[in-house]
Amino acid sequence: MAPKIQWPLVLFSLFAGVGGCAFAFAGVANALGEMSGVTNAVTVVAFVLVCVGGLCSVVHLATPKNAWAVVTHILSFSGISVELIMLGITCVFMVAFVLCDFVAFPGIVKTACGLIGALSGVYLAFATGHGYLISSKPTWNTTKLPIAYTSTSLIGGALFYLSVSSMLGASASVTSLLIVVALLCGFFNVVALMAYMGHLGPEIARANKKLYGYGIVFCGIMMNLITTAALYVLTLCSPELGVLFTAVSFVGLAFSLIGGLALRMLMWIVGAGFLSLFDLAREHRSVILNQ
């Protein structure tokens, strides 16, 4: 039976995670002294991305009735409710972060909103993967999975921030510091992805050569490191963030999104065997009931 990838959930975790982590970089950049115009603009775009991810999750619920059921059981702290809670908290901090410039609050308030919001954005990325820890599914039931989700969201969020901010005249000094953080996120991504691949084992890698080799190893690992390293070199060679810097940032962002998408696709493919049992039961319901 062909594996069924739950695309709304794939896109939800990817968009919400990357958007949340992009806001995390905006919050850190603000604490380092980046202009409000830059960090606010990145936050607004990240907010839209997180909301699009939330809409993808609603699409998965299929009907308004199911969506309302999730809302009314939000304090159950199930995987879905935690995701929804973190989605809401992160969005609240995003709005508060931007509004701080329109209200007579001390600068420390915006800094606090940015840094606390940064933590919520990263945890949102983790929560989108943590909900899949199911004891009956060995390919999913490991904390290496949500950590891998977080790592792909972190490098994606870093490159998202660098791409958008470089077009808005971001400070080269602040950006150079954030690129070092982005490089660390890239190395963390390597460790996290390889750890989860090790959990799946070599047989799954061989069975999914293209997705594993091209999607995860080449795009999700190698190109992420290459592009972030190239950005670091560019900041050393030039005091200004030019067109080349922006172009490399967007190339890196594209590869990071492909790598994150490949991880999520592989996760659903290796977990499809369990889900297919329900399809099999529905198709042969009369036979099963008569046994």
PDB file of C-alpha atoms in Angstrom:
ATOM      1  CA  MET A   1       0.000   0.000   0.000  1.00  0.00           C
ATOM      2  CA  ALA A   2       1.384   3.418  -1.018  1.00  0.00           C
ATOM      3  CA  PRO A   3       2.368   5.617   1.934  1.00  0.00           C
ATOM      4  CA  LYS A   4       0.053   8.524   2.691  1.00  0.00           C
ATOM      5  CA  ILE A   5       1.853  11.713   3.573  1.00  0.00           C
ATOM      6  CA  GLN A   6      -0.325  14.069   5.587  1.00  0.00           C
ATOM      7  CA  TRP A   7       0.597  17.215   3.676  1.00  0.00           C
ATOM      8  CA  PRO A   8      -1.338  19.707   5.835  1.00  0.00           C
ATOM      9  CA  LEU A   9       0.595  18.514   8.901  1.00  0.00           C
ATOM     10  CA  VAL A  10       3.884  18.523   7.002  1.00  0.00           C
ATOM     11  CA  LEU A  11       3.350  22.136   5.933  1.00  0.00           C
ATOM     12  CA  PHE A  12       2.058  23.135   9.370  1.00  0.00           C
ATOM     13  CA  SER A  13       5.164  21.916  11.167  1.00  0.00           C
ATOM     14  CA  LEU A  14       7.483  23.380   8.526  1.00  0.00           C
ATOM     15  CA  PHE A  15       5.898  26.840   8.264  1.00  0.00           C
ATOM     16  CA  ALA A  16       5.102  27.239  11.958  1.00  0.00           C
ATOM     17  CA  GLY A  17       8.555  26.013  12.988  1.00  0.00           C
ATOM     18  CA  VAL A  18      10.497  28.192  10.560  1.00  0.00           C
ATOM     19  CA  GLY A  19       8.309  31.212  11.323  1.00  0.00           C
ATOM     20  CA  GLY A  20       8.709  30.762  15.056  1.00  0.00           C
ATOM     21  CA  CYS A  21      12.485  30.427  14.776  1.00  0.00           C
ATOM     22  CA  ALA A  22      12.722  33.419  12.423  1.00  0.00           C
ATOM     23  CA  PHE A  23      11.003  35.445  15.153  1.00  0.00           C
ATOM     24  CA  ALA A  24      13.537  34.042  17.610  1.00  0.00           C
ATOM     25  CA  PHE A  25      16.344  35.524  15.507  1.00  0.00           C
ATOM     26  CA  ALA A  26      14.472  38.824  15.281  1.00  0.00           C
ATOM     27  CA  GLY A  27      14.168  38.903  19.057  1.00  0.00           C
ATOM     28  CA  VAL A  28      17.881  38.215  19.526  1.00  0.00           C
ATOM     29  CA  ALA A  29      18.775  40.772  16.846  1.00  0.00           C
ATOM     30  CA  ASN A  30      16.717  43.395  18.661  1.00  0.00           C
ATOM     31  CA  ALA A  31      18.583  42.649  21.912  1.00  0.00           C
ATOM     32  CA  LEU A  32      21.865  43.097  20.013  1.00  0.00           C
ATOM     33  CA  GLY A  33      20.804  46.553  18.832  1.00  0.00           C
ATOM     34  CA  GLU A  34      19.329  45.939  15.372  1.00  0.00           C
ATOM     35  CA  MET A  35      16.997  48.641  14.032  1.00  0.00           C
ATOM     36  CA  SER A  36      13.339  48.216  14.942  1.00  0.00           C
ATOM     37  CA  GLY A  37      12.294  48.641  11.327  1.00  0.00           C
ATOM     38  CA  VAL A  38      14.252  45.514  10.388  1.00  0.00           C
ATOM     39  CA  THR A  39      13.225  43.288  13.292  1.00  0.00           C
ATOM     40  CA  ASN A  40       9.589  44.392  13.063  1.00  0.00           C
ATOM     41  CA  ALA A  41       9.428  43.652   9.347  1.00  0.00           C
ATOM     42  CA  VAL A  42      10.894  40.184   9.823  1.00  0.00           C
ATOM     43  CA  THR A  43       8.447  39.556  12.671  1.00  0.00           C
ATOM     44  CA  VAL A  44       5.450  40.553  10.537  1.00  0.00           C
ATOM     45  CA  VAL A  45       6.492  38.206   7.722  1.00  0.00           C
ATOM     46  CA  ALA A  46       7.208  35.428  10.236  1.00  0.00           C
ATOM     47  CA  PHE A  47       3.779  36.029  11.799  1.00  0.00           C
ATOM     48  CA  VAL A  48       2.135  35.505   8.404  1.00  0.00           C
ATOM     49  CA  LEU A  49       4.139  32.303   7.908  1.00  0.00           C
ATOM     50  CA  VAL A  50       3.084  30.948  11.312  1.00  0.00           C
ATOM     51  CA  CYS A  51      -0.557  31.791  10.574  1.00  0.00           C
ATOM     52  CA  VAL A  52      -0.363  30.010   7.220  1.00  0.00           C
ATOM     53  CA  GLY A  53       1.011  27.001   9.070  1.00  0.00           C
ATOM     54  CA  GLY A  54      -1.900  27.196  11.499  1.00  0.00           C
ATOM     55  CA  LEU A  55      -4.368  27.253   8.605  1.00  0.00           C
ATOM     56  CA  CYS A  56      -2.717  24.129   7.181  1.00  0.00           C
ATOM     57  CA  SER A  57      -3.344  22.413  10.507  1.00  0.00           C
ATOM     58  CA  VAL A  58      -7.008  23.438  10.366  1.00  0.00           C
ATOM     59  CA  VAL A  59      -7.265  21.964   6.862  1.00  0.00           C
ATOM     60  CA  HIS A  60      -6.065  18.646   8.282  1.00  0.00           C
ATOM     61  CA  LEU A  61      -8.939  18.683  10.786  1.00  0.00           C
ATOM     62  CA  ALA A  62     -11.268  18.633   7.744  1.00  0.00           C
ATOM     63  CA  THR A  63     -14.388  20.124   9.345  1.00  0.00           C
ATOM     64  CA  PRO A  64     -15.135  23.118  11.610  1.00  0.00           C
ATOM     65  CA  LYS A  65     -16.580  20.643  14.112  1.00  0.00           C
ATOM     66  CA  ASN A  66     -13.220  18.930  14.547  1.00  0.00           C
ATOM     67  CA  ALA A  67     -11.446  22.278  14.811  1.00  0.00           C
ATOM     68  CA  TRP A  68     -13.876  23.411  17.522  1.00  0.00           C
ATOM     69  CA  ALA A  69     -13.326  20.146  19.390  1.00  0.00           C
ATOM     70  CA  VAL A  70      -9.603  20.872  19.543  1.00  0.00           C
ATOM     71  CA  VAL A  71     -10.245  24.374  20.889  1.00  0.00           C
ATOM     72  CA  THR A  72     -12.670  23.160  23.571  1.00  0.00           C
ATOM     73  CA  HIS A  73     -10.152  20.518  24.721  1.00  0.00           C
ATOM     74  CA  ILE A  74      -7.135  22.793  24.638  1.00  0.00           C
ATOM     75  CA  LEU A  75      -6.331  22.166  28.315  1.00  0.00           C
ATOM     76  CA  SER A  76      -6.046  18.421  27.699  1.00  0.00           C
ATOM     77  CA  PHE A  77      -2.375  19.104  26.868  1.00  0.00           C
ATOM     78  CA  SER A  78      -2.416  16.497  24.130  1.00  0.00           C
ATOM     79  CA  GLY A  79       0.043  16.868  21.265  1.00  0.00           C
ATOM     80  CA  ILE A  80      -2.430  18.922  19.244  1.00  0.00           C
ATOM     81  CA  SER A  81      -3.434  21.154  22.165  1.00  0.00           C
ATOM     82  CA  VAL A  82       0.203  21.902  23.074  1.00  0.00           C
ATOM     83  CA  GLU A  83       0.898  22.859  19.460  1.00  0.00           C
ATOM     84  CA  LEU A  84      -2.115  25.169  19.483  1.00  0.00           C
ATOM     85  CA  ILE A  85      -1.123  26.709  22.813  1.00  0.00           C
ATOM     86  CA  MET A  86       2.422  27.409  21.628  1.00  0.00           C
ATOM     87  CA  LEU A  87       1.113  28.748  18.329  1.00  0.00           C
ATOM     88  CA  GLY A  88      -1.075  31.218  20.209  1.00  0.00           C
ATOM     89  CA  ILE A  89       1.618  32.219  22.699  1.00  0.00           C
ATOM     90  CA  THR A  90       4.175  32.820  19.957  1.00  0.00           C
ATOM     91  CA  CYS A  91       1.735  34.918  17.939  1.00  0.00           C
ATOM     92  CA  VAL A  92       0.882  36.989  21.030  1.00  0.00           C
ATOM     93  CA  PHE A  93       4.561  37.731  21.615  1.00  0.00           C
ATOM     94  CA  MET A  94       5.010  38.615  17.942  1.00  0.00           C
ATOM     95  CA  VAL A  95       2.176  41.143  18.101  1.00  0.00           C
ATOM     96  CA  ALA A  96       3.397  42.555  21.423  1.00  0.00           C
ATOM     97  CA  PHE A  97       6.945  42.827  20.057  1.00  0.00           C
ATOM     98  CA  VAL A  98       5.836  44.984  17.126  1.00  0.00           C
ATOM     99  CA  LEU A  99       3.324  47.035  19.136  1.00  0.00           C
ATOM    100  CA  CYS A 100       6.022  48.042  21.624  1.00  0.00           C
ATOM    101  CA  ASP A 101       7.190  50.633  19.075  1.00  0.00           C
ATOM    102  CA  PHE A 102       3.742  52.197  18.913  1.00  0.00           C
ATOM    103  CA  VAL A 103       3.195  52.380  22.675  1.00  0.00           C
ATOM    104  CA  ALA A 104       5.247  54.367  25.163  1.00  0.00           C
ATOM    105  CA  PHE A 105       6.902  51.333  26.737  1.00  0.00           C
ATOM    106  CA  PRO A 106      10.532  51.313  27.911  1.00  0.00           C
ATOM    107  CA  GLY A 107      12.962  49.581  25.579  1.00  0.00           C
ATOM    108  CA  ILE A 108      13.439  46.787  28.100  1.00  0.00           C
ATOM    109  CA  VAL A 109       9.833  45.711  27.539  1.00  0.00           C
ATOM    110  CA  LYS A 110      10.428  45.107  23.839  1.00  0.00           C
ATOM    111  CA  THR A 111      13.690  43.325  24.598  1.00  0.00           C
ATOM    112  CA  ALA A 112      11.862  41.052  27.046  1.00  0.00           C
ATOM    113  CA  CYS A 113       9.082  40.365  24.535  1.00  0.00           C
ATOM    114  CA  GLY A 114      11.679  39.507  21.913  1.00  0.00           C
ATOM    115  CA  LEU A 115      13.759  37.181  24.073  1.00  0.00           C
ATOM    116  CA  ILE A 116      10.840  35.406  25.776  1.00  0.00           C
ATOM    117  CA  GLY A 117       9.118  35.212  22.399  1.00  0.00           C
ATOM    118  CA  ALA A 118      12.300  33.715  20.971  1.00  0.00           C
ATOM    119  CA  LEU A 119      12.058  30.861  23.455  1.00  0.00           C
ATOM    120  CA  SER A 120       8.389  30.325  22.622  1.00  0.00           C
ATOM    121  CA  GLY A 121       9.167  30.307  18.894  1.00  0.00           C
ATOM    122  CA  VAL A 122      11.831  27.635  19.293  1.00  0.00           C
ATOM    123  CA  TYR A 123       9.607  25.578  21.570  1.00  0.00           C
ATOM    124  CA  LEU A 124       6.809  25.842  18.986  1.00  0.00           C
ATOM    125  CA  ALA A 125       9.151  24.133  16.503  1.00  0.00           C
ATOM    126  CA  PHE A 126       9.873  21.411  19.069  1.00  0.00           C
ATOM    127  CA  ALA A 127       6.171  20.962  19.908  1.00  0.00           C
ATOM    128  CA  THR A 128       5.242  20.345  16.262  1.00  0.00           C
ATOM    129  CA  GLY A 129       7.418  17.238  16.353  1.00  0.00           C
ATOM    130  CA  HIS A 130       6.864  16.146  19.940  1.00  0.00           C
ATOM    131  CA  GLY A 131       3.213  15.329  19.299  1.00  0.00           C
ATOM    132  CA  TYR A 132       4.272  12.387  17.128  1.00  0.00           C
ATOM    133  CA  LEU A 133       5.892  10.452  19.977  1.00  0.00           C
ATOM    134  CA  ILE A 134       3.642   7.392  20.020  1.00  0.00           C
ATOM    135  CA  SER A 135       4.758   4.255  21.849  1.00  0.00           C
ATOM    136  CA  SER A 136       3.225   1.956  19.223  1.00  0.00           C
ATOM    137  CA  LYS A 137       5.237   3.594  16.411  1.00  0.00           C
ATOM    138  CA  PRO A 138       8.949   2.818  16.899  1.00  0.00           C
ATOM    139  CA  THR A 139      10.050   4.978  13.957  1.00  0.00           C
ATOM    140  CA  TRP A 140       8.462   8.004  15.625  1.00  0.00           C
ATOM    141  CA  ASN A 141       8.781   7.212  19.319  1.00  0.00           C
ATOM    142  CA  THR A 142      12.075   8.947  20.033  1.00  0.00           C
ATOM    143  CA  THR A 143      12.940  12.453  21.225  1.00  0.00           C
ATOM    144  CA  LYS A 144      15.388  12.544  18.314  1.00  0.00           C
ATOM    145  CA  LEU A 145      12.396  13.280  16.066  1.00  0.00           C
ATOM    146  CA  PRO A 146      11.237  16.575  17.653  1.00  0.00           C
ATOM    147  CA  ILE A 147      14.880  17.579  18.073  1.00  0.00           C
ATOM    148  CA  ALA A 148      15.378  17.021  14.329  1.00  0.00           C
ATOM    149  CA  TYR A 149      12.222  19.050  13.667  1.00  0.00           C
ATOM    150  CA  THR A 150      13.659  21.843  15.823  1.00  0.00           C
ATOM    151  CA  SER A 151      17.037  21.756  14.110  1.00  0.00           C
ATOM    152  CA  THR A 152      15.569  22.100  10.609  1.00  0.00           C
ATOM    153  CA  SER A 153      13.338  24.944  11.833  1.00  0.00           C
ATOM    154  CA  LEU A 154      16.278  26.725  13.473  1.00  0.00           C
ATOM    155  CA  ILE A 155      18.470  26.738  10.381  1.00  0.00           C
ATOM    156  CA  GLY A 156      15.453  27.621   8.251  1.00  0.00           C
ATOM    157  CA  GLY A 157      14.489  30.442  10.617  1.00  0.00           C
ATOM    158  CA  ALA A 158      18.073  31.737  10.654  1.00  0.00           C
ATOM    159  CA  LEU A 159      18.271  31.906   6.865  1.00  0.00           C
ATOM    160  CA  PHE A 160      14.750  33.341   6.716  1.00  0.00           C
ATOM    161  CA  TYR A 161      15.816  36.162   9.023  1.00  0.00           C
ATOM    162  CA  LEU A 162      19.064  36.794   7.131  1.00  0.00           C
ATOM    163  CA  SER A 163      17.253  36.812   3.770  1.00  0.00           C
ATOM    164  CA  VAL A 164      14.566  39.315   4.759  1.00  0.00           C
ATOM    165  CA  SER A 165      16.731  41.523   6.986  1.00  0.00           C
ATOM    166  CA  SER A 166      19.488  41.881   4.384  1.00  0.00           C
ATOM    167  CA  MET A 167      16.976  43.429   1.978  1.00  0.00           C
ATOM    168  CA  LEU A 168      15.994  45.998   4.626  1.00  0.00           C
ATOM    169  CA  GLY A 169      19.429  47.386   5.380  1.00  0.00           C
ATOM    170  CA  ALA A 170      20.266  45.334   8.450  1.00  0.00           C
ATOM    171  CA  SER A 171      23.337  46.204  10.471  1.00  0.00           C
ATOM    172  CA  ALA A 172      26.395  44.324   9.225  1.00  0.00           C
ATOM    173  CA  SER A 173      27.855  44.074  12.733  1.00  0.00           C
ATOM    174  CA  VAL A 174      24.703  42.502  14.193  1.00  0.00           C
ATOM    175  CA  THR A 175      24.274  40.256  11.166  1.00  0.00           C
ATOM    176  CA  SER A 176      27.839  38.955  11.460  1.00  0.00           C
ATOM    177  CA  LEU A 177      27.083  37.849  15.030  1.00  0.00           C
ATOM    178  CA  LEU A 178      23.853  36.170  13.955  1.00  0.00           C
ATOM    179  CA  ILE A 179      25.639  34.308  11.175  1.00  0.00           C
ATOM    180  CA  VAL A 180      27.852  32.709  13.816  1.00  0.00           C
ATOM    181  CA  VAL A 181      24.665  31.606  15.588  1.00  0.00           C
ATOM    182  CA  ALA A 182      23.328  30.365  12.248  1.00  0.00           C
ATOM    183  CA  LEU A 183      26.492  28.309  11.731  1.00  0.00           C
ATOM    184  CA  LEU A 184      26.029  26.742  15.156  1.00  0.00           C
ATOM    185  CA  CYS A 185      22.430  25.962  14.199  1.00  0.00           C
ATOM    186  CA  GLY A 186      23.757  24.356  11.020  1.00  0.00           C
ATOM    187  CA  PHE A 187      26.090  22.061  12.965  1.00  0.00           C
ATOM    188  CA  PHE A 188      23.304  21.260  15.410  1.00  0.00           C
ATOM    189  CA  ASN A 189      21.148  20.391  12.409  1.00  0.00           C
ATOM    190  CA  VAL A 190      23.775  17.932  11.167  1.00  0.00           C
ATOM    191  CA  VAL A 191      23.944  16.161  14.522  1.00  0.00           C
ATOM    192  CA  ALA A 192      20.161  16.085  14.990  1.00  0.00           C
ATOM    193  CA  LEU A 193      19.375  14.788  11.496  1.00  0.00           C
ATOM    194  CA  MET A 194      22.067  12.128  11.591  1.00  0.00           C
ATOM    195  CA  ALA A 195      20.892  11.038  15.046  1.00  0.00           C
ATOM    196  CA  TYR A 196      17.349  10.518  13.761  1.00  0.00           C
ATOM    197  CA  MET A 197      18.617   8.793  10.626  1.00  0.00           C
ATOM    198  CA  GLY A 198      20.644   6.506  12.888  1.00  0.00           C
ATOM    199  CA  HIS A 199      17.465   5.728  14.810  1.00  0.00           C
ATOM    200  CA  LEU A 200      15.725   4.721  11.571  1.00  0.00           C
ATOM    201  CA  GLY A 201      18.621   2.529  10.502  1.00  0.00           C
ATOM    202  CA  PRO A 202      20.459   1.868   7.207  1.00  0.00           C
ATOM    203  CA  GLU A 203      17.678  -0.229   5.693  1.00  0.00           C
ATOM    204  CA  ILE A 204      15.287   2.728   5.634  1.00  0.00           C
ATOM    205  CA  ALA A 205      18.033   4.901   4.150  1.00  0.00           C
ATOM    206  CA  ARG A 206      18.576   2.391   1.358  1.00  0.00           C
ATOM    207  CA  ALA A 207      14.838   2.080   0.734  1.00  0.00           C
ATOM    208  CA  ASN A 208      14.511   5.865   0.384  1.00  0.00           C
ATOM    209  CA  LYS A 209      17.780   6.745  -1.343  1.00  0.00           C
ATOM    210  CA  LYS A 210      16.628   9.853  -3.202  1.00  0.00           C
ATOM    211  CA  LEU A 211      14.742  11.402  -0.304  1.00  0.00           C
ATOM    212  CA  TYR A 212      17.537  10.570   2.122  1.00  0.00           C
ATOM    213  CA  GLY A 213      20.492  11.372  -0.145  1.00  0.00           C
ATOM    214  CA  TYR A 214      19.284  14.391  -2.077  1.00  0.00           C
ATOM    215  CA  GLY A 215      16.682  15.811   0.287  1.00  0.00           C
ATOM    216  CA  ILE A 216      18.216  15.342   3.723  1.00  0.00           C
ATOM    217  CA  VAL A 217      21.966  14.854   3.225  1.00  0.00           C
ATOM    218  CA  PHE A 218      22.574  17.167   0.245  1.00  0.00           C
ATOM    219  CA  CYS A 219      19.939  19.904   0.778  1.00  0.00           C
ATOM    220  CA  GLY A 220      19.258  19.623   4.486  1.00  0.00           C
ATOM    221  CA  ILE A 221      22.846  19.189   5.644  1.00  0.00           C
ATOM    222  CA  MET A 222      25.561  19.979   3.093  1.00  0.00           C
ATOM    223  CA  MET A 223      24.007  23.000   1.378  1.00  0.00           C
ATOM    224  CA  ASN A 224      22.891  24.507   4.677  1.00  0.00           C
ATOM    225  CA  LEU A 225      26.456  24.431   5.947  1.00  0.00           C
ATOM    226  CA  ILE A 226      27.904  25.662   2.648  1.00  0.00           C
ATOM    227  CA  THR A 227      25.559  28.628   2.346  1.00  0.00           C
ATOM    228  CA  THR A 228      25.895  29.740   5.970  1.00  0.00           C
ATOM    229  CA  ALA A 229      29.683  29.431   5.717  1.00  0.00           C
ATOM    230  CA  ALA A 230      29.577  31.469   2.487  1.00  0.00           C
ATOM    231  CA  LEU A 231      27.535  34.162   4.254  1.00  0.00           C
ATOM    232  CA  TYR A 232      30.093  34.283   7.041  1.00  0.00           C
ATOM    233  CA  VAL A 233      32.927  34.716   4.517  1.00  0.00           C
ATOM    234  CA  LEU A 234      30.988  37.483   2.759  1.00  0.00           C
ATOM    235  CA  THR A 235      30.670  39.438   6.010  1.00  0.00           C
ATOM    236  CA  LEU A 236      34.422  39.134   6.520  1.00  0.00           C
ATOM    237  CA  CYS A 237      35.187  40.318   2.994  1.00  0.00           C
ATOM    238  CA  SER A 238      32.793  43.258   2.886  1.00  0.00           C
ATOM    239  CA  PRO A 239      31.471  45.607   5.577  1.00  0.00           C
ATOM    240  CA  GLU A 240      28.167  45.960   3.706  1.00  0.00           C
ATOM    241  CA  LEU A 241      25.437  43.409   3.090  1.00  0.00           C
ATOM    242  CA  GLY A 242      25.171  43.543  -0.666  1.00  0.00           C
ATOM    243  CA  VAL A 243      23.049  41.865  -3.312  1.00  0.00           C
ATOM    244  CA  LEU A 244      25.286  38.786  -3.291  1.00  0.00           C
ATOM    245  CA  PHE A 245      24.681  38.315   0.434  1.00  0.00           C
ATOM    246  CA  THR A 246      20.919  38.494  -0.074  1.00  0.00           C
ATOM    247  CA  ALA A 247      21.054  36.079  -3.007  1.00  0.00           C
ATOM    248  CA  VAL A 248      23.091  33.500  -1.071  1.00  0.00           C
ATOM    249  CA  SER A 249      20.713  33.874   1.880  1.00  0.00           C
ATOM    250  CA  PHE A 250      17.699  33.065  -0.266  1.00  0.00           C
ATOM    251  CA  VAL A 251      19.496  30.106  -1.855  1.00  0.00           C
ATOM    252  CA  GLY A 252      20.293  28.788   1.614  1.00  0.00           C
ATOM    253  CA  LEU A 253      16.701  29.341   2.707  1.00  0.00           C
ATOM    254  CA  ALA A 254      15.437  27.341  -0.265  1.00  0.00           C
ATOM    255  CA  PHE A 255      17.755  24.434   0.535  1.00  0.00           C
ATOM    256  CA  SER A 256      16.813  24.529   4.217  1.00  0.00           C
ATOM    257  CA  LEU A 257      13.111  24.335   3.360  1.00  0.00           C
ATOM    258  CA  ILE A 258      13.737  21.398   1.025  1.00  0.00           C
ATOM    259  CA  GLY A 259      15.730  19.637   3.731  1.00  0.00           C
ATOM    260  CA  GLY A 260      13.030  20.242   6.333  1.00  0.00           C
ATOM    261  CA  LEU A 261      10.379  19.049   3.915  1.00  0.00           C
ATOM    262  CA  ALA A 262      12.370  15.894   3.133  1.00  0.00           C
ATOM    263  CA  LEU A 263      12.687  15.023   6.825  1.00  0.00           C
ATOM    264  CA  ARG A 264       8.941  15.357   7.363  1.00  0.00           C
ATOM    265  CA  MET A 265       8.112  13.381   4.225  1.00  0.00           C
ATOM    266  CA  LEU A 266      10.440  10.573   5.292  1.00  0.00           C
ATOM    267  CA  MET A 267       8.889  10.540   8.761  1.00  0.00           C
ATOM    268  CA  TRP A 268       5.429   9.941   7.301  1.00  0.00           C
ATOM    269  CA  ILE A 269       6.693   7.347   4.831  1.00  0.00           C
ATOM    270  CA  VAL A 270       8.403   5.249   7.505  1.00  0.00           C
ATOM    271  CA  GLY A 271       5.341   5.554   9.727  1.00  0.00           C
ATOM    272  CA  ALA A 272       2.813   4.730   7.013  1.00  0.00           C
ATOM    273  CA  GLY A 273       2.749   1.035   7.846  1.00  0.00           C
ATOM    274  CA  PHE A 274       0.947   1.656  11.122  1.00  0.00           C
ATOM    275  CA  LEU A 275      -1.510   4.103   9.588  1.00  0.00           C
ATOM    276  CA  SER A 276      -2.274   1.732   6.704  1.00  0.00           C
ATOM    277  CA  LEU A 277      -3.712  -0.787   9.159  1.00  0.00           C
ATOM    278  CA  PHE A 278      -6.690   1.518   9.643  1.00  0.00           C
ATOM    279  CA  ASP A 279      -7.220   1.775   5.885  1.00  0.00           C
ATOM    280  CA  LEU A 280      -6.951  -1.993   5.605  1.00  0.00           C
ATOM    281  CA  ALA A 281      -9.508  -2.454   8.385  1.00  0.00           C
ATOM    282  CA  ARG A 282     -11.960  -0.102   6.687  1.00  0.00           C
ATOM    283  CA  GLU A 283     -11.560  -1.822   3.330  1.00  0.00           C
ATOM    284  CA  HIS A 284     -12.072  -5.311   4.765  1.00  0.00           C
ATOM    285  CA  ARG A 285     -14.393  -4.451   7.621  1.00  0.00           C
ATOM    286  CA  SER A 286     -16.958  -7.163   6.853  1.00  0.00           C
ATOM    287  CA  VAL A 287     -14.291  -9.867   6.628  1.00  0.00           C
ATOM    288  CA  ILE A 288     -12.694  -8.835   9.924  1.00  0.00           C
ATOM    289  CA  LEU A 289     -16.025  -8.694  11.769  1.00  0.00           C
ATOM    290  CA  ASN A 290     -17.029 -12.144  10.529  1.00  0.00           C
ATOM    291  CA  GLN A 291     -13.876 -13.848  11.786  1.00  0.00           C
TER     292      GLN A 291
END
